[in-house]
Amino acid sequence: MTSRTQVADYLADKIFTGTNSKKVMNEVAAWLQAHNKTRQVDYLVNDVARALTKHGYYCISVTSARELSVATKKQVEISIKEMTGATTLECTYSVDHELIGGIVIKTPEAELDASIQSRLAKIIEGVK
Amino acid sequence: MSDLNVKALSREIDDAINGLKDGAKMEQSGVVTKVSDGIVWIYGLRDCGFSDVIAIETKDGAKVEAFALNLYEDEIGAVILGSEVGVNAGAKATLTGNTLEVPVGPELVGRVVSPLGLPLDGLGPIKTKQMGLIERPAPGVMERKSVNEPLATGIIAIDTMVPIGRGQRELLIGDRQTGKTAIAVDTMINQARQKTGVINVYVAIGQKSAKVAALVERLKTEGVMDQTIVVATSPSDAASMLYLAPYTGTAMAEYFRDNKQHALIIYDDLSKHAVAYRQMSLLLRRPPGREAYPGDVFYLHSRLLERSAKLSDDLGGGSLTALPIIETQAGDISAYIPTNVISITDGQIFLETNLFYQGIRPAISVGLSVSRVGGAAQTKATKSVAGTLRLELAQFRELASFAQFSSDLDEDTKNRIDRGRLLTEVLKQKQFQPLSVAEQVIAMIAATKGALDRLTNKDVESAVTRVIAEVKKSEKTIYASLDKGTKPEDADVEKVVKIAEKIAKSFGHDKAKKN
């Protein structure tokens, strides 16, 4: 049986080669329906994002406690590229005051939590 | 929030960027998609390996650990270590980078611990210097040596007929309430009484807490706890704990094996272990096989028991002896798990309900019990008296059942039956009263040389006790020599027989034995 990962790889290849036609989407939709996996669309999208990293395309989400300046955003992007070897970045920025400070960067496979919130949580855990 | 200024914020972000450059904090993360009966399904964590430990964030910010058992392309099935309270779908899961390990070392001796190595006895934290892997490969062929040293159980029937050697795996099998744990406990007690230096590891798998508490208390009373580690799980513990318990115990015992010492591990019992593994496997949606056990239930026990070994001299010559226990249903030793473990171990001691209720305790079935390698480890003293014991007893049981239908028996048959009855009486032994090698040999000499033939069944026990005491008192050299395991000289045997005959006469039975 075809796995969701295999479908994601197929879809990522099609997207990367520019053959993202309606036909491909219909195929994927049919597969999801046939295998009763329509509720796994989010996972499939994430799997596609992960598959795209093989082509150097990274879908990144950056969350910070305050709105980042353009310069900082640029610096963050350069750092991510250096670290992951990405050629193309698709960055989504968001603000979450609960982080108190610092940033959280999520790639399709990993996460860097450099927020003050998580540091405080670690301190509290250590005290316990 | 008001304490933070923009400059501080900027510094935080700069730190975070530096962290990005280092790449040190980047960790794989996944999401819990399903939670059910101690099992979690996780999306993500593609680098997760078999048996890797995963940390899951609970709703209140605490972390619960799980270990991966099912690695699929799209998801991971993991078993939660402990309670799943607070773990919900959507929780973040990260790899800890560790495989399962527990504290090991001499600091654990005298303690009662959980399968994760946490103290359960209220005696404070256990500070060990080392950690040991729960799952570890067994020693290879070249790292082993043949079993050549005896592990005295102190039970005369076992040490003479189904002897156990250090490094052997001997199964204790029988129905419930037939004395399986009693044999294991007596063996532990004997290690303390005979000062063998063997470290005992008792693994209670899903045993009632009251039973474990009573056992620990007994071990303390007997002074055995000073060389014992107890790994305890109760029926209320999660299946994952019951599954881990024997592996944890083995990891702890291996420390001694690998450090030139000798250890004895008791798995009480592997039937419950198999049931816990079946529960986990079915919840992990692995296909059920015979009796709904998963296909790898044989490997579950074979990889565990293979870790018990006698190491080669190059590796220090340490040993780990295993006494796994299996509970049968209505004496059916041909069920799935019993046959599996019988084929893995180096022999089995089969305990029969009928014998137990006839008062023959330990209720060892001579015909079905066997030790495949222990004979090589038997002391010369024991060997000299145990020679034809098994055969004589087997013949007795056969003749005794045949004799029930006939009153007219020839002299030879009558003698065999009488000798069999006597031997059966001598082999009876009360719990918590293990005998030393010398005591066993003296009892067997008295019985097999015909010195006690005239006694009635009820007098045998006290006569044997008196013979042992008398030899110990009046023939100290013989006693000491036998205790070392030296084969007795004919003259020594003669002296013991004379003492036994004298004591037998004092019971006043001049004629043929009456039962």
XYZ file of C-alpha atoms in Angstrom:
643
model
C 0.000 0.000 0.000
C 1.222 3.476 -0.852
C 2.127 5.421 2.249
C 1.375 9.065 2.917
C 5.109 9.755 2.749
C 5.286 8.275 -0.739
C 2.311 10.376 -1.866
C 3.971 13.479 -0.367
C 7.227 12.722 -2.226
C 5.265 12.337 -5.463
C 3.396 15.584 -4.895
C 6.589 17.451 -3.953
C 8.296 16.287 -7.152
C 5.339 17.453 -9.196
C 5.275 20.831 -7.415
C 9.019 21.313 -7.853
C 8.984 20.400 -11.528
C 6.057 22.753 -12.100
C 3.512 20.099 -13.009
C 1.198 21.071 -10.220
C -1.822 20.524 -12.325
C -5.378 20.019 -11.228
C -4.993 16.396 -12.293
C -2.302 15.765 -9.681
C -4.414 17.379 -6.975
C -7.367 15.221 -7.975
C -5.184 12.121 -7.773
C -4.062 13.031 -4.268
C -7.602 13.861 -3.186
C -8.794 10.524 -4.546
C -6.040 8.680 -2.675
C -6.914 10.442 0.583
C -10.574 9.607 0.148
C -9.969 6.002 -0.886
C -7.779 5.361 2.164
C -10.027 7.242 4.533
C -7.258 9.765 5.251
C -8.984 13.013 4.462
C -8.332 14.143 8.045
C -4.603 13.796 7.450
C -4.373 16.695 4.983
C -2.317 18.771 7.427
C 0.152 15.935 7.868
C 0.335 15.473 4.109
C 1.063 19.169 3.612
C 3.801 18.942 6.211
C 5.150 15.809 4.513
C 5.239 17.713 1.221
C 7.114 20.563 2.919
C 9.593 18.019 4.277
C 9.957 16.385 0.848
C 10.641 19.771 -0.702
C 13.642 20.260 1.586
C 15.410 17.625 -0.547
C 15.228 20.151 -3.360
C 16.564 22.946 -1.138
C 13.119 24.490 -0.649
C 12.384 25.180 2.997
C 9.056 26.236 4.421
C 9.873 27.983 7.682
C 7.725 29.544 10.364
C 9.288 32.114 12.665
C 7.487 33.156 15.835
C 8.740 35.978 18.033
C 7.446 37.865 21.032
C 7.648 41.193 19.175
C 7.397 42.155 15.545
C 10.824 41.682 13.957
C 12.463 44.453 11.969
C 13.247 43.889 8.298
C 16.960 43.769 9.089
C 16.482 41.147 11.786
C 14.270 39.071 9.489
C 16.969 39.167 6.847
C 19.568 38.123 9.407
C 17.364 35.241 10.561
C 16.897 34.065 6.982
C 20.633 34.155 6.274
C 21.271 32.128 9.411
C 18.643 29.543 8.476
C 20.100 29.206 4.987
C 23.585 28.733 6.409
C 22.384 26.159 8.849
C 20.134 24.088 6.605
C 21.729 24.562 3.231
C 18.426 25.853 1.868
C 18.418 27.583 -1.511
C 14.894 28.942 -1.301
C 13.019 29.950 1.832
C 9.300 30.362 2.299
C 9.099 32.203 5.604
C 6.013 32.902 7.628
C 6.424 35.370 10.494
C 4.090 35.567 13.434
C 4.002 37.191 16.868
C 3.211 35.387 20.123
C 3.526 37.508 23.262
C 3.531 34.412 25.441
C 7.089 33.713 24.298
C 8.122 36.760 26.410
C 11.300 37.116 24.371
C 13.463 35.305 21.822
C 12.212 33.376 18.811
C 10.929 29.972 17.791
C 11.850 28.677 14.343
C 10.097 25.674 12.882
C 11.285 23.803 9.808
C 9.304 20.879 8.391
C 11.354 18.420 10.440
C 12.825 20.283 13.367
C 12.311 23.127 15.742
C 14.547 25.640 17.427
C 12.976 27.009 20.558
C 15.073 29.957 21.718
C 12.259 31.680 23.559
C 12.419 33.005 27.087
C 9.249 31.078 27.825
C 10.969 27.742 27.190
C 14.060 28.794 29.111
C 11.938 29.706 32.098
C 10.128 26.374 31.792
C 13.500 24.600 31.863
C 14.542 26.562 34.950
C 11.273 25.665 36.698
C 11.724 22.003 35.731
C 15.265 22.101 37.086
C 14.103 23.594 40.380
C 11.464 20.833 40.749
C 6.892 41.832 30.666
C 7.495 45.391 31.804
C 10.988 44.420 32.966
C 12.059 43.720 29.414
C 13.315 46.556 27.307
C 13.943 46.694 23.602
C 17.679 46.343 24.010
C 17.212 43.181 26.049
C 14.847 41.888 23.398
C 17.360 42.630 20.699
C 20.015 40.761 22.679
C 17.710 37.776 23.055
C 17.164 37.638 19.332
C 20.876 37.998 18.657
C 21.494 35.098 21.031
C 18.878 33.088 19.212
C 20.535 33.817 15.884
C 23.875 32.733 17.300
C 22.140 29.616 18.495
C 20.959 29.049 14.954
C 24.514 29.313 13.693
C 25.699 26.771 16.250
C 22.840 24.507 15.327
C 23.069 23.076 18.817
C 19.505 23.678 19.836
C 17.821 22.474 16.684
C 15.881 19.400 17.688
C 13.564 17.119 15.807
C 10.016 17.484 16.922
C 6.823 15.599 16.333
C 3.215 15.729 17.327
C 1.164 13.175 19.232
C -1.752 12.174 17.044
C -3.387 9.497 19.186
C -3.233 8.326 22.791
C -4.767 5.086 23.980
C -4.081 2.706 26.878
C -0.463 3.697 27.366
C 0.310 3.825 23.639
C 0.967 7.056 21.726
C 1.145 7.539 17.978
C 3.460 10.295 16.886
C 3.742 12.174 13.634
C 7.255 13.368 12.746
C 10.552 12.374 14.459
C 11.838 10.711 11.321
C 15.264 10.062 12.872
C 13.770 8.084 15.738
C 15.309 4.645 16.208
C 13.947 1.473 17.757
C 13.721 1.738 21.552
C 14.708 5.443 21.480
C 13.305 7.521 24.302
C 10.838 10.250 23.344
C 9.875 13.138 25.627
C 6.247 14.246 25.402
C 5.057 17.547 26.823
C 1.959 17.256 28.952
C -0.741 19.858 29.352
C 0.815 21.210 32.551
C 4.245 21.595 30.971
C 5.728 18.482 32.544
C 7.408 15.804 30.430
C 6.427 12.163 30.116
C 8.763 9.672 28.501
C 7.900 6.976 26.015
C 9.974 4.530 24.005
C 9.501 3.791 20.330
C 8.492 0.263 19.374
C 6.750 0.685 16.027
C 8.547 2.656 13.342
C 6.352 3.166 10.300
C 6.931 5.437 7.339
C 4.157 7.806 8.381
C 4.047 7.463 12.156
C 5.689 6.087 15.243
C 4.054 3.891 17.838
C 5.533 4.416 21.283
C 4.812 3.015 24.718
C 4.507 5.501 27.568
C 6.712 4.804 30.569
C 4.224 5.051 33.385
C 0.963 6.925 33.374
C -0.467 8.587 30.272
C -2.315 11.191 32.401
C -1.765 14.633 30.909
C -0.673 13.359 27.506
C -3.098 14.494 24.847
C -3.342 14.507 21.080
C -1.443 17.499 19.711
C 1.252 17.349 22.409
C 4.791 18.086 21.287
C 7.189 15.146 21.177
C 10.958 15.371 20.969
C 13.791 12.860 20.829
C 15.900 12.760 23.975
C 18.809 11.166 22.125
C 18.915 8.293 24.614
C 17.942 4.673 24.482
C 16.489 3.095 27.596
C 18.981 2.722 30.404
C 18.866 2.222 34.150
C 21.292 2.780 37.022
C 23.528 -0.221 37.715
C 26.146 -0.980 40.325
C 26.702 -2.208 43.871
C 24.765 0.774 45.251
C 21.558 -1.008 44.229
C 22.193 -4.020 46.450
C 19.718 -4.145 49.302
C 17.216 -1.939 47.489
C 13.750 -2.363 46.040
C 13.468 -0.494 42.759
C 11.052 0.108 39.897
C 11.838 -0.987 36.317
C 13.222 2.518 35.749
C 15.638 2.096 38.649
C 13.745 4.438 40.960
C 13.653 3.515 44.655
C 10.414 2.030 45.987
C 11.614 1.261 49.496
C 11.664 4.780 50.919
C 15.376 4.539 51.707
C 16.279 7.635 49.752
C 17.765 8.202 46.327
C 20.135 5.681 44.767
C 23.355 7.277 43.613
C 25.057 4.931 41.192
C 28.126 5.749 39.152
C 27.054 3.851 36.064
C 24.086 3.381 33.793
C 23.359 0.156 31.933
C 21.410 -0.363 28.737
C 18.112 -2.154 29.254
C 18.399 -3.856 25.864
C 21.874 -5.226 25.320
C 23.241 -7.990 23.098
C 24.057 -11.279 24.800
C 27.703 -12.380 25.055
C 28.984 -14.087 21.908
C 30.297 -17.620 21.554
C 33.943 -16.718 22.177
C 33.049 -14.681 25.254
C 31.532 -17.683 26.990
C 32.717 -20.713 28.855
C 30.975 -23.984 29.642
C 29.095 -24.104 32.915
C 31.510 -25.633 35.424
C 30.732 -24.253 38.877
C 27.720 -25.346 40.899
C 25.056 -22.949 42.049
C 23.825 -24.691 45.165
C 20.121 -24.189 45.756
C 20.232 -25.896 49.146
C 17.294 -28.030 48.037
C 18.403 -31.635 48.178
C 16.078 -32.820 45.389
C 17.412 -30.186 43.007
C 21.098 -30.311 43.887
C 21.164 -34.100 43.559
C 18.824 -34.747 40.614
C 18.598 -31.537 38.573
C 21.767 -29.652 39.520
C 22.161 -26.050 38.442
C 25.460 -24.530 37.388
C 26.524 -20.899 37.435
C 25.562 -19.366 34.118
C 22.762 -21.841 33.494
C 19.126 -20.998 32.731
C 16.860 -23.401 34.635
C 13.119 -22.990 34.295
C 10.798 -23.378 37.278
C 7.465 -24.435 35.847
C 4.195 -25.519 37.381
C 0.637 -24.580 38.206
C -0.215 -21.844 40.661
C 0.505 -22.610 44.321
C 2.944 -25.434 43.698
C 5.987 -23.824 45.293
C 7.796 -22.194 42.359
C 8.607 -18.944 44.160
C 9.452 -20.921 47.307
C 12.241 -22.745 45.443
C 13.557 -19.454 44.082
C 13.491 -17.820 47.520
C 15.201 -20.819 49.145
C 17.917 -20.598 46.505
C 18.456 -16.934 47.366
C 18.534 -17.739 51.071
C 21.078 -20.508 50.463
C 23.422 -18.054 48.745
C 23.472 -16.022 51.955
C 23.686 -19.023 54.308
C 26.539 -20.651 52.398
C 28.223 -17.266 51.871
C 28.657 -17.918 48.164
C 28.871 -14.203 47.384
C 26.295 -14.598 44.632
C 24.205 -11.441 44.197
C 20.478 -12.150 43.911
C 18.218 -10.140 41.642
C 14.537 -10.885 42.128
C 12.260 -9.511 39.421
C 8.591 -9.420 40.382
C 6.560 -9.111 37.188
C 3.014 -8.063 37.975
C 3.148 -9.741 41.396
C 0.768 -8.578 44.097
C 2.382 -5.782 46.124
C 1.519 -7.602 49.360
C 3.350 -10.703 48.149
C 6.446 -8.686 47.217
C 6.341 -6.842 50.550
C 6.134 -10.159 52.437
C 8.990 -11.565 50.365
C 11.210 -8.542 51.011
C 10.422 -8.794 54.709
C 11.344 -12.477 54.698
C 14.587 -11.786 52.867
C 15.424 -9.147 55.467
C 14.675 -11.592 58.294
C 16.912 -14.208 56.711
C 19.673 -11.650 56.158
C 19.523 -12.106 52.394
C 18.526 -8.563 51.481
C 22.150 -7.464 51.954
C 23.037 -9.261 48.737
C 19.754 -8.835 46.885
C 18.178 -6.362 44.490
C 14.407 -6.492 44.032
C 12.852 -5.065 40.870
C 9.163 -4.803 41.627
C 6.087 -4.269 39.496
C 2.507 -4.803 40.562
C -0.627 -5.658 38.569
C -1.628 -1.982 38.774
C 1.486 -0.881 36.891
C 1.371 -0.079 33.191
C 2.096 -2.956 30.791
C 5.231 -1.104 29.719
C 6.614 -1.405 33.260
C 5.908 -5.136 33.363
C 7.549 -5.478 29.958
C 10.676 -3.610 31.058
C 11.104 -5.225 34.491
C 13.041 -8.370 33.455
C 15.311 -6.411 31.118
C 16.010 -3.917 33.903
C 16.810 -6.727 36.330
C 19.120 -8.308 33.771
C 20.936 -5.011 33.165
C 21.503 -4.706 36.918
C 22.668 -8.324 37.229
C 24.960 -8.001 34.207
C 26.987 -5.415 36.068
C 28.101 -8.133 38.499
C 28.573 -10.716 35.738
C 30.823 -8.320 33.857
C 32.818 -7.442 36.984
C 34.070 -10.944 37.759
C 31.255 -11.637 40.179
C 28.390 -14.119 40.180
C 24.738 -13.165 40.052
C 21.474 -15.053 40.179
C 18.352 -13.591 38.596
C 14.807 -14.794 39.193
C 12.055 -13.762 36.786
C 8.770 -14.217 38.624
C 7.101 -14.817 36.243
C 7.589 -14.783 32.485
C 3.983 -15.835 31.804
C 2.835 -12.429 33.057
C 5.646 -10.825 31.076
C 4.365 -12.442 27.882
C 0.832 -11.291 28.697
C 2.042 -7.687 29.205
C 3.893 -7.842 25.885
C 0.792 -9.262 24.190
C -1.238 -6.326 25.519
C 1.295 -3.819 24.204
C 1.576 -5.565 20.853
C -2.169 -5.714 20.304
C -2.511 -2.036 21.197
C 0.311 -1.296 18.761
C -1.790 -3.133 16.165
C 0.760 -5.850 15.552
C -0.835 -8.953 14.087
C -1.806 -11.565 16.688
C -0.580 -15.144 16.324
C -1.113 -18.259 18.418
C -3.048 -17.500 21.643
C -3.052 -13.856 20.377
C 0.652 -13.493 21.211
C 2.667 -11.542 18.628
C 5.041 -13.325 16.287
C 8.144 -12.219 18.163
C 7.140 -13.520 21.594
C 9.827 -16.225 21.325
C 12.467 -13.590 20.657
C 11.119 -11.587 23.601
C 12.289 -14.322 25.973
C 15.214 -15.772 24.021
C 17.047 -12.446 23.867
C 16.415 -11.955 27.569
C 17.590 -15.384 28.721
C 20.568 -15.494 26.374
C 22.108 -12.710 28.463
C 22.555 -15.194 31.313
C 25.935 -16.773 30.744
C 29.179 -17.992 32.215
C 31.855 -15.670 30.869
C 35.258 -16.838 29.693
C 38.327 -16.477 31.886
C 39.553 -13.629 29.660
C 36.468 -11.675 30.630
C 36.868 -12.411 34.304
C 34.867 -15.632 34.564
C 31.790 -13.958 36.035
C 28.402 -15.549 35.625
C 24.714 -14.791 35.520
C 22.400 -17.669 36.364
C 18.725 -17.347 35.519
C 15.763 -19.008 37.172
C 12.797 -17.980 35.054
C 9.382 -18.994 36.366
C 6.443 -20.007 34.194
C 2.962 -20.614 35.519
C 1.032 -23.341 33.700
C -2.726 -23.790 33.519
C -3.902 -27.213 34.741
C -0.416 -28.675 34.281
C -0.376 -27.990 30.538
C 3.300 -27.647 29.702
C 2.566 -27.893 25.993
C 0.977 -24.410 25.859
C 2.667 -21.744 23.752
C 4.749 -19.799 26.293
C 5.809 -22.854 28.382
C 7.100 -24.707 25.299
C 8.916 -21.588 24.124
C 10.716 -21.068 27.423
C 11.400 -24.802 27.857
C 13.188 -24.772 24.509
C 15.191 -21.658 25.400
C 16.387 -22.761 28.840
C 18.982 -25.385 29.780
C 16.468 -27.504 31.638
C 13.339 -27.291 33.718
C 12.099 -28.174 37.174
C 8.479 -29.206 36.851
C 6.337 -28.903 39.951
C 3.224 -31.044 40.174
C 0.035 -30.090 41.974
C -0.688 -33.748 42.884
C 2.667 -34.181 44.584
C 2.226 -30.882 46.390
C -1.092 -31.970 47.898
C 0.316 -35.413 48.762
C 2.724 -33.541 51.001
C 5.755 -34.143 48.796
C 7.340 -30.697 48.937
C 9.156 -29.455 46.961
C 6.707 -31.080 44.538
C 9.317 -31.839 41.897
C 8.299 -34.240 39.153
C 11.373 -36.418 38.697
C 10.306 -37.657 35.279
C 9.645 -34.267 33.719
C 12.460 -32.308 35.366
C 15.857 -32.159 33.743
C 19.074 -30.181 33.858
C 20.945 -30.229 30.565
C 24.228 -28.713 31.650
C 24.254 -28.662 35.452
C 25.661 -32.184 35.797
C 29.068 -30.897 34.767
C 28.939 -28.439 37.641
C 27.888 -30.890 40.338
C 30.368 -31.393 43.192
C 32.056 -34.792 43.365
C 30.553 -35.349 46.798
C 27.008 -34.874 45.513
C 27.702 -36.842 42.359
C 28.902 -39.802 44.421
C 25.539 -40.130 46.176
C 23.199 -38.929 43.454
C 24.246 -41.470 40.828
C 21.132 -43.598 40.355
C 18.748 -41.500 42.405
C 16.659 -40.257 39.509
C 16.348 -43.760 38.098
C 15.415 -45.286 41.446
C 12.754 -42.669 42.078
C 11.322 -42.945 38.588
C 11.127 -46.742 38.990
C 9.498 -46.295 42.387
C 6.775 -44.005 41.021
C 6.106 -46.494 38.217
C 6.014 -49.495 40.546
C 4.023 -47.656 43.206
C 1.218 -46.896 40.794
C 1.345 -50.487 39.474
C 1.366 -51.915 43.012
C -1.971 -50.251 43.761
C -3.641 -52.977 41.680
C -1.752 -55.915 43.175
C -1.063 -57.031 46.722
C 1.156 -59.957 45.766
C 4.529 -58.435 44.992
C 7.905 -60.121 44.720
C 10.672 -59.266 47.148
C 12.669 -57.162 44.686
C 9.651 -55.005 43.828
C 8.814 -54.565 47.517
C 12.394 -53.464 48.235
C 12.357 -50.992 45.382
C 9.085 -49.526 46.585
C 10.355 -49.290 50.152
C 13.575 -47.620 49.048
C 11.582 -45.242 46.863
C 9.336 -44.309 49.790
C 12.367 -43.665 51.945
C 14.071 -41.545 49.296
C 10.878 -39.565 48.773
C 10.797 -38.850 52.504
C 14.463 -37.805 52.559
C 13.916 -35.484 49.617
C 11.064 -33.693 51.382
C 12.256 -30.375 52.709
C 10.624 -27.541 54.587
C 10.646 -24.018 53.185
C 13.402 -21.604 54.239
C 15.599 -24.515 55.342
C 18.197 -24.987 52.621
C 20.864 -27.603 53.305
C 24.593 -27.319 52.769
C 26.446 -29.737 50.476
C 27.684 -31.771 53.466
C 24.201 -32.019 54.977
C 22.761 -33.183 51.676
C 25.466 -35.792 51.138
C 25.127 -37.172 54.665
C 21.349 -37.472 54.250
C 21.752 -39.230 50.926
C 24.432 -41.636 52.218
C 22.164 -42.579 55.116
C 19.235 -43.154 52.776
C 20.923 -44.909 49.866
C 23.119 -47.233 51.938
C 20.091 -48.746 53.653
C 20.783 -47.395 57.139
C 17.312 -45.872 57.435
C 15.385 -48.687 55.736
C 13.644 -49.788 58.923
C 12.181 -46.413 59.749
C 8.587 -45.429 59.255
C 7.894 -42.438 57.054
C 7.148 -40.109 59.951
C 10.494 -40.848 61.619
C 12.668 -40.241 58.578
C 12.880 -36.467 58.886
C 13.929 -36.414 62.525
C 16.345 -39.318 61.982
C 18.051 -37.514 59.118
C 18.311 -34.331 61.198
C 19.906 -36.317 64.014
C 22.330 -38.092 61.681
C 23.462 -34.772 60.216
C 23.890 -33.245 63.659
C 25.818 -36.276 64.924
C 28.230 -36.344 61.958
C 28.745 -32.607 62.282
C 29.541 -33.069 65.965
C 31.591 -36.269 66.022
C 33.130 -36.402 62.517
C 34.219 -32.830 61.933
C 36.875 -33.724 59.362
C 34.439 -35.724 57.240
C 31.859 -32.944 57.491
C 34.336 -30.245 56.461
C 35.611 -32.359 53.581
C 32.073 -33.030 52.309
C 31.206 -29.366 52.599
C 34.060 -28.575 50.249
C 32.495 -30.978 47.782
C 35.198 -33.644 48.020
C 34.148 -37.180 47.150
C 33.866 -39.184 50.405
C 36.264 -42.099 50.952
C 34.732 -45.539 51.482
C 35.818 -45.412 55.114
C 34.061 -42.085 55.592
C 30.890 -43.462 54.042
C 31.139 -46.407 56.395
C 31.392 -44.094 59.414
C 28.342 -42.085 58.341
C 26.362 -45.297 57.744
C 27.273 -46.594 61.207
C 26.079 -43.339 62.819
C 22.858 -43.504 60.795
C 22.231 -47.164 61.744
C 22.774 -46.364 65.398
C 20.298 -43.493 65.263
C 17.799 -45.595 63.265
C 17.938 -48.303 65.935
C 17.066 -45.742 68.602
C 13.651 -45.383 66.939
C 12.973 -49.006 67.895
C 11.859 -50.503 64.585
C 13.589 -53.846 64.382
C 11.361 -55.455 61.815
C 10.493 -54.565 58.299
C 9.281 -51.062 57.749
C 5.645 -50.299 58.421
C 4.054 -47.320 56.803
